[in-house]
């Protein structure tokens, strides 16, 4: 965040390539994580304070997002639409700490179209970073970042912003075996990881949740099968995998 006193503006940047934060759009609201890379974040600190007091100070806030290194996409002028709230996120040292999240909304109009290729490349970068976390940390994050309804961004093709934690959780739960046919992944990636694809049992396009109960890891064959046939029997099999029955 950068503040200019001469123009009474605050520039905030959400960097999806570098940042460890889980900034996200939920519907029309952008949930922006405050400043402070390590330890608990302080609402009285620097630009967190500026952002928090913006409804009173009337400072103009401009939001940029970064999906590719050194490429800043101007999203627009935003305002604090609700009180900042606290949640727990991991810091750059993988320590769980309290952060402040600011719900922001565009003052006018819509966010610009983002190329799907940019969203995918940011997702891949994030994917690499979450590999360093333990199973328990992945599960913890997946439970906290899952969303009931996933909103479409303004993109040049249909694309849904997914939680990288939820995707990683499904892959680890599968232990390298397709969660439908139970066979091992057909091949290994260059980094030695089993190749499986994540799939939402109730499709995101149909309003399915990006949650660990709705996300499975499938071999490419079974993934196609689900998209072409979507048999109720297969759906039930997958649901049993994600929601273990209590007896
Ligand atoms: Zn399979
Ligand atoms: Zn799918």
Short mmCIF file of C-alpha atoms and ligand atoms in Angstrom, two decimals:
data_model
loop_
_atom_site.label_atom_id
_atom_site.label_comp_id
_atom_site.label_asym_id
_atom_site.label_seq_id
_atom_site.Cartn_x
_atom_site.Cartn_y
_atom_site.Cartn_z
CA UNK A 1 0.00 0.00 0.00
CA UNK A 2 1.20 3.51 -0.83
CA UNK A 3 -0.31 6.74 0.32
CA UNK A 4 0.00 10.14 -1.29
CA UNK A 5 -0.94 13.06 0.92
CA UNK A 6 -0.84 15.61 -1.90
CA UNK A 7 -3.59 13.90 -3.87
CA UNK A 8 -5.17 12.21 -0.82
CA UNK A 9 -5.01 8.82 -2.51
CA UNK A 10 -4.07 5.37 -1.36
CA UNK A 11 -2.83 2.79 -3.84
CA UNK A 12 -3.26 -0.82 -2.83
CA UNK A 13 -1.76 -3.76 -4.67
CA UNK A 14 -2.86 -7.34 -4.38
CA UNK A 15 -0.01 -9.43 -5.70
CA UNK A 16 -1.24 -12.96 -6.45
CA UNK A 17 2.18 -14.04 -7.75
CA UNK A 18 4.38 -13.19 -4.79
CA UNK A 19 2.08 -12.77 -1.86
CA UNK A 20 1.27 -15.40 0.72
CA UNK A 21 -2.08 -13.72 1.32
CA UNK A 22 -5.42 -15.16 0.33
CA UNK A 23 -6.95 -12.02 -1.18
CA UNK A 24 -10.13 -12.95 -3.00
CA UNK A 25 -13.26 -11.71 -4.70
CA UNK A 26 -16.46 -13.05 -3.23
CA UNK A 27 -19.25 -11.75 -5.38
CA UNK A 28 -18.69 -8.02 -5.84
CA UNK A 29 -16.54 -7.70 -2.74
CA UNK A 30 -12.78 -7.94 -2.76
CA UNK A 31 -11.43 -9.29 0.53
CA UNK A 32 -8.08 -7.59 0.84
CA UNK A 33 -5.51 -8.65 3.45
CA UNK A 34 -3.78 -5.78 5.26
CA UNK A 35 -0.09 -5.00 5.64
CA UNK A 36 2.47 -6.94 7.66
CA UNK A 37 4.27 -10.00 6.30
CA UNK A 38 5.17 -11.54 9.65
CA UNK A 39 3.40 -11.92 12.97
CA UNK A 40 -0.01 -10.53 13.90
CA UNK A 41 -1.21 -7.60 11.83
CA UNK A 42 -2.00 -4.34 13.56
CA UNK A 43 -4.96 -2.19 12.55
CA UNK A 44 -3.19 0.89 13.90
CA UNK A 45 -0.17 0.28 11.69
CA UNK A 46 0.64 2.54 8.70
CA UNK A 47 -1.66 1.95 5.73
CA UNK A 48 -3.90 -0.47 7.60
CA UNK A 49 -4.87 2.54 9.66
CA UNK A 50 -5.31 4.66 6.52
CA UNK A 51 -7.56 2.04 4.95
CA UNK A 52 -9.52 1.49 8.14
CA UNK A 53 -10.15 5.21 8.58
CA UNK A 54 -10.87 5.84 4.89
CA UNK A 55 -14.66 6.23 5.34
CA UNK A 56 -13.91 9.23 7.57
CA UNK A 57 -10.79 10.64 5.90
CA UNK A 58 -12.37 10.21 2.42
CA UNK A 59 -9.00 9.16 1.01
CA UNK A 60 -9.42 7.80 -2.53
CA UNK A 61 -8.40 4.15 -2.80
CA UNK A 62 -7.13 2.65 -6.05
CA UNK A 63 -6.79 -1.10 -6.40
CA UNK A 64 -4.29 -2.95 -8.59
CA UNK A 65 -3.92 -6.71 -8.92
CA UNK A 66 -0.86 -8.61 -10.11
CA UNK A 67 -1.30 -11.94 -11.90
CA UNK A 68 2.04 -12.00 -13.72
CA UNK A 69 5.34 -10.76 -12.34
CA UNK A 70 5.72 -6.98 -12.78
CA UNK A 71 2.37 -6.59 -14.58
CA UNK A 72 0.00 -4.32 -12.68
CA UNK A 73 -3.65 -4.47 -13.66
CA UNK A 74 -5.67 -1.46 -12.60
CA UNK A 75 -8.98 -2.67 -11.18
CA UNK A 76 -10.51 0.65 -10.23
CA UNK A 77 -11.41 2.94 -7.39
CA UNK A 78 -12.74 1.06 -4.37
CA UNK A 79 -14.16 1.89 -0.98
CA UNK A 80 -14.40 0.11 2.35
CA UNK A 81 -17.88 -1.39 2.23
CA UNK A 82 -17.89 -2.95 5.70
CA UNK A 83 -15.77 -3.13 8.85
CA UNK A 84 -12.40 -4.81 8.59
CA UNK A 85 -12.47 -8.25 10.19
CA UNK A 86 -9.82 -10.61 11.53
CA UNK A 87 -8.95 -14.07 10.32
CA UNK A 88 -5.99 -16.38 10.61
CA UNK A 89 -3.54 -16.81 7.77
CA UNK A 90 -0.04 -18.21 7.50
CA UNK A 91 2.75 -15.67 7.27
CA UNK A 92 5.84 -15.89 5.08
CA UNK A 93 7.51 -18.02 7.78
CA UNK A 94 4.58 -20.48 7.71
CA UNK A 95 3.46 -19.29 11.15
CA UNK A 96 -0.27 -18.96 11.75
CA UNK A 97 -1.12 -15.40 12.76
CA UNK A 98 -4.02 -12.94 12.84
CA UNK A 99 -4.53 -10.71 9.83
CA UNK A 100 -6.99 -7.92 9.09
CA UNK A 101 -9.15 -8.31 6.02
CA UNK A 102 -10.76 -5.28 4.39
CA UNK A 103 -13.96 -5.79 2.38
CA UNK A 104 -13.70 -3.49 -0.63
CA UNK A 105 -16.14 -2.69 -3.39
CA UNK A 106 -15.71 -0.85 -6.68
CA UNK A 107 -17.04 2.71 -6.56
CA UNK A 108 -18.40 2.50 -10.07
CA UNK A 109 -18.59 0.10 -12.98
CA UNK A 110 -17.10 -3.35 -13.33
CA UNK A 111 -13.61 -4.70 -12.86
CA UNK A 112 -11.68 -5.02 -16.15
CA UNK A 113 -11.53 -8.30 -18.00
CA UNK A 114 -8.62 -10.45 -16.88
CA UNK A 115 -7.24 -12.96 -19.42
CA UNK A 116 -7.77 -16.52 -18.19
CA UNK A 117 -4.11 -17.22 -19.02
CA UNK A 118 -3.10 -14.64 -16.39
CA UNK A 119 -5.35 -16.19 -13.74
CA UNK A 120 -3.99 -19.64 -14.55
CA UNK A 121 -0.38 -18.52 -14.30
CA UNK A 122 -1.06 -16.89 -10.90
CA UNK A 123 -2.80 -20.10 -9.76
CA UNK A 124 0.24 -22.15 -10.83
CA UNK A 125 2.59 -19.91 -8.84
CA UNK A 126 0.39 -20.27 -5.77
CA UNK A 127 0.20 -24.03 -6.33
CA UNK A 128 3.99 -24.22 -6.13
CA UNK A 129 4.06 -22.28 -2.88
CA UNK A 130 1.47 -24.42 -1.07
CA UNK A 131 3.48 -27.60 -1.76
CA UNK A 132 5.81 -26.55 1.06
CA UNK A 133 3.07 -26.88 3.65
CA UNK A 134 2.29 -29.99 5.69
CA UNK A 135 -0.92 -32.04 5.28
CA UNK A 136 -2.37 -30.53 8.46
CA UNK A 137 -1.59 -26.98 7.33
CA UNK A 138 -3.14 -27.67 3.91
CA UNK A 139 -6.30 -29.03 5.50
CA UNK A 140 -6.49 -26.10 7.88
CA UNK A 141 -6.20 -23.59 5.05
CA UNK A 142 -8.54 -25.54 2.76
CA UNK A 143 -11.26 -25.43 5.41
CA UNK A 144 -10.81 -21.72 5.91
CA UNK A 145 -10.54 -20.63 2.26
CA UNK A 146 -13.35 -22.75 0.86
CA UNK A 147 -16.31 -20.80 -0.37
CA UNK A 148 -19.95 -21.70 -0.64
CA UNK A 149 -20.43 -19.95 -3.92
CA UNK A 150 -17.66 -19.20 -6.33
CA UNK A 151 -18.09 -16.12 -8.40
CA UNK A 152 -16.92 -15.66 -11.90
CA UNK A 153 -14.45 -12.95 -12.57
CA UNK A 154 -14.60 -10.73 -15.58
CA UNK A 155 -12.48 -12.87 -17.86
CA UNK A 156 -12.25 -13.45 -21.59
CA UNK A 157 -13.52 -17.03 -21.11
CA UNK A 158 -15.43 -18.80 -18.33
CA UNK A 159 -13.18 -19.24 -15.35
CA UNK A 160 -13.77 -19.64 -11.66
CA UNK A 161 -11.34 -18.53 -9.01
CA UNK A 162 -10.58 -21.59 -6.94
CA UNK A 163 -8.80 -22.05 -3.65
CA UNK A 164 -5.38 -23.50 -4.25
CA UNK A 165 -5.57 -24.98 -0.73
CA UNK A 166 -8.74 -26.92 -1.49
CA UNK A 167 -7.19 -28.29 -4.70
CA UNK A 168 -4.02 -29.33 -2.91
CA UNK A 169 -6.05 -30.91 -0.11
CA UNK A 170 -7.94 -33.12 -2.59
CA UNK A 171 -4.69 -34.21 -4.24
CA UNK A 172 -3.15 -35.17 -0.91
CA UNK A 173 -6.28 -36.97 0.29
CA UNK A 174 -6.17 -39.08 -2.91
CA UNK A 175 -2.62 -40.26 -2.05
CA UNK A 176 -1.92 -40.43 -5.79
CA UNK A 177 -4.89 -42.63 -6.65
CA UNK A 178 -7.90 -41.52 -8.71
CA UNK A 179 -10.81 -41.06 -6.32
CA UNK A 180 -13.25 -42.64 -8.79
CA UNK A 181 -11.56 -45.71 -10.33
CA UNK A 182 -9.03 -45.90 -7.42
CA UNK A 183 -6.18 -46.65 -9.86
CA UNK A 184 -2.83 -44.90 -9.46
CA UNK A 185 -2.30 -41.70 -11.46
CA UNK A 186 -1.43 -42.55 -15.10
CA UNK A 187 1.95 -40.85 -14.93
CA UNK A 188 4.17 -38.69 -12.76
CA UNK A 189 4.84 -35.02 -13.37
CA UNK A 190 8.41 -33.88 -13.94
CA UNK A 191 8.61 -33.01 -10.24
CA UNK A 192 7.70 -36.62 -9.35
CA UNK A 193 4.14 -35.84 -8.29
CA UNK A 194 1.30 -38.10 -9.46
CA UNK A 195 -0.71 -36.47 -12.25
CA UNK A 196 -4.36 -36.09 -11.20
CA UNK A 197 -6.90 -33.40 -12.03
CA UNK A 198 -9.18 -31.70 -9.55
CA UNK A 199 -12.91 -31.82 -10.24
CA UNK A 200 -15.94 -30.36 -8.48
CA UNK A 201 -18.64 -33.00 -7.92
CA UNK A 202 -21.34 -30.37 -8.19
CA UNK A 203 -19.83 -28.26 -10.97
CA UNK A 204 -18.85 -24.69 -10.20
CA UNK A 205 -20.77 -23.73 -13.34
CA UNK A 206 -23.91 -25.09 -11.64
CA UNK A 207 -23.24 -23.22 -8.43
CA UNK A 208 -21.21 -25.98 -6.73
CA UNK A 209 -19.05 -24.99 -3.78
CA UNK A 210 -15.26 -24.78 -3.85
CA UNK A 211 -15.06 -26.88 -0.71
CA UNK A 212 -13.16 -29.99 0.29
CA UNK A 213 -16.45 -31.93 0.36
CA UNK A 214 -17.11 -30.99 -3.27
CA UNK A 215 -13.61 -31.35 -4.71
CA UNK A 216 -11.98 -34.61 -5.82
CA UNK A 217 -8.77 -35.66 -7.57
CA UNK A 218 -9.39 -37.75 -10.70
CA UNK A 219 -7.38 -39.42 -13.43
CA UNK A 220 -7.91 -37.73 -16.83
CA UNK A 221 -10.16 -40.60 -18.01
CA UNK A 222 -12.48 -40.42 -15.05
CA UNK A 223 -12.48 -36.63 -15.25
CA UNK A 224 -13.74 -36.81 -18.85
CA UNK A 225 -16.24 -39.47 -17.83
CA UNK A 226 -17.69 -37.16 -15.16
CA UNK A 227 -18.01 -34.29 -17.62
CA UNK A 228 -19.57 -36.38 -20.37
CA UNK A 229 -21.76 -38.79 -18.39
CA UNK A 230 -21.94 -37.48 -14.81
CA UNK A 231 -23.66 -40.72 -13.70
CA UNK A 232 -25.46 -40.50 -10.37
CA UNK A 233 -23.72 -43.69 -9.26
CA UNK A 234 -20.29 -42.10 -9.83
CA UNK A 235 -21.39 -38.92 -8.07
CA UNK A 236 -22.41 -40.99 -5.03
CA UNK A 237 -19.08 -42.84 -5.05
CA UNK A 238 -17.20 -39.54 -5.05
CA UNK A 239 -19.37 -38.04 -2.34
CA UNK A 240 -18.54 -41.00 -0.09
CA UNK A 241 -14.83 -40.27 -0.59
CA UNK A 242 -15.12 -36.63 0.43
CA UNK A 243 -17.66 -37.05 3.20
CA UNK A 244 -16.76 -40.19 5.15
CA UNK A 245 -19.89 -41.78 6.64
CA UNK A 246 -20.13 -41.87 10.40
CA UNK A 247 -21.59 -45.16 11.59
ZN1 LIG B 1 -9.90 -42.76 -12.60
ZN1 LIG B 2 -14.13 -31.25 -13.67
#
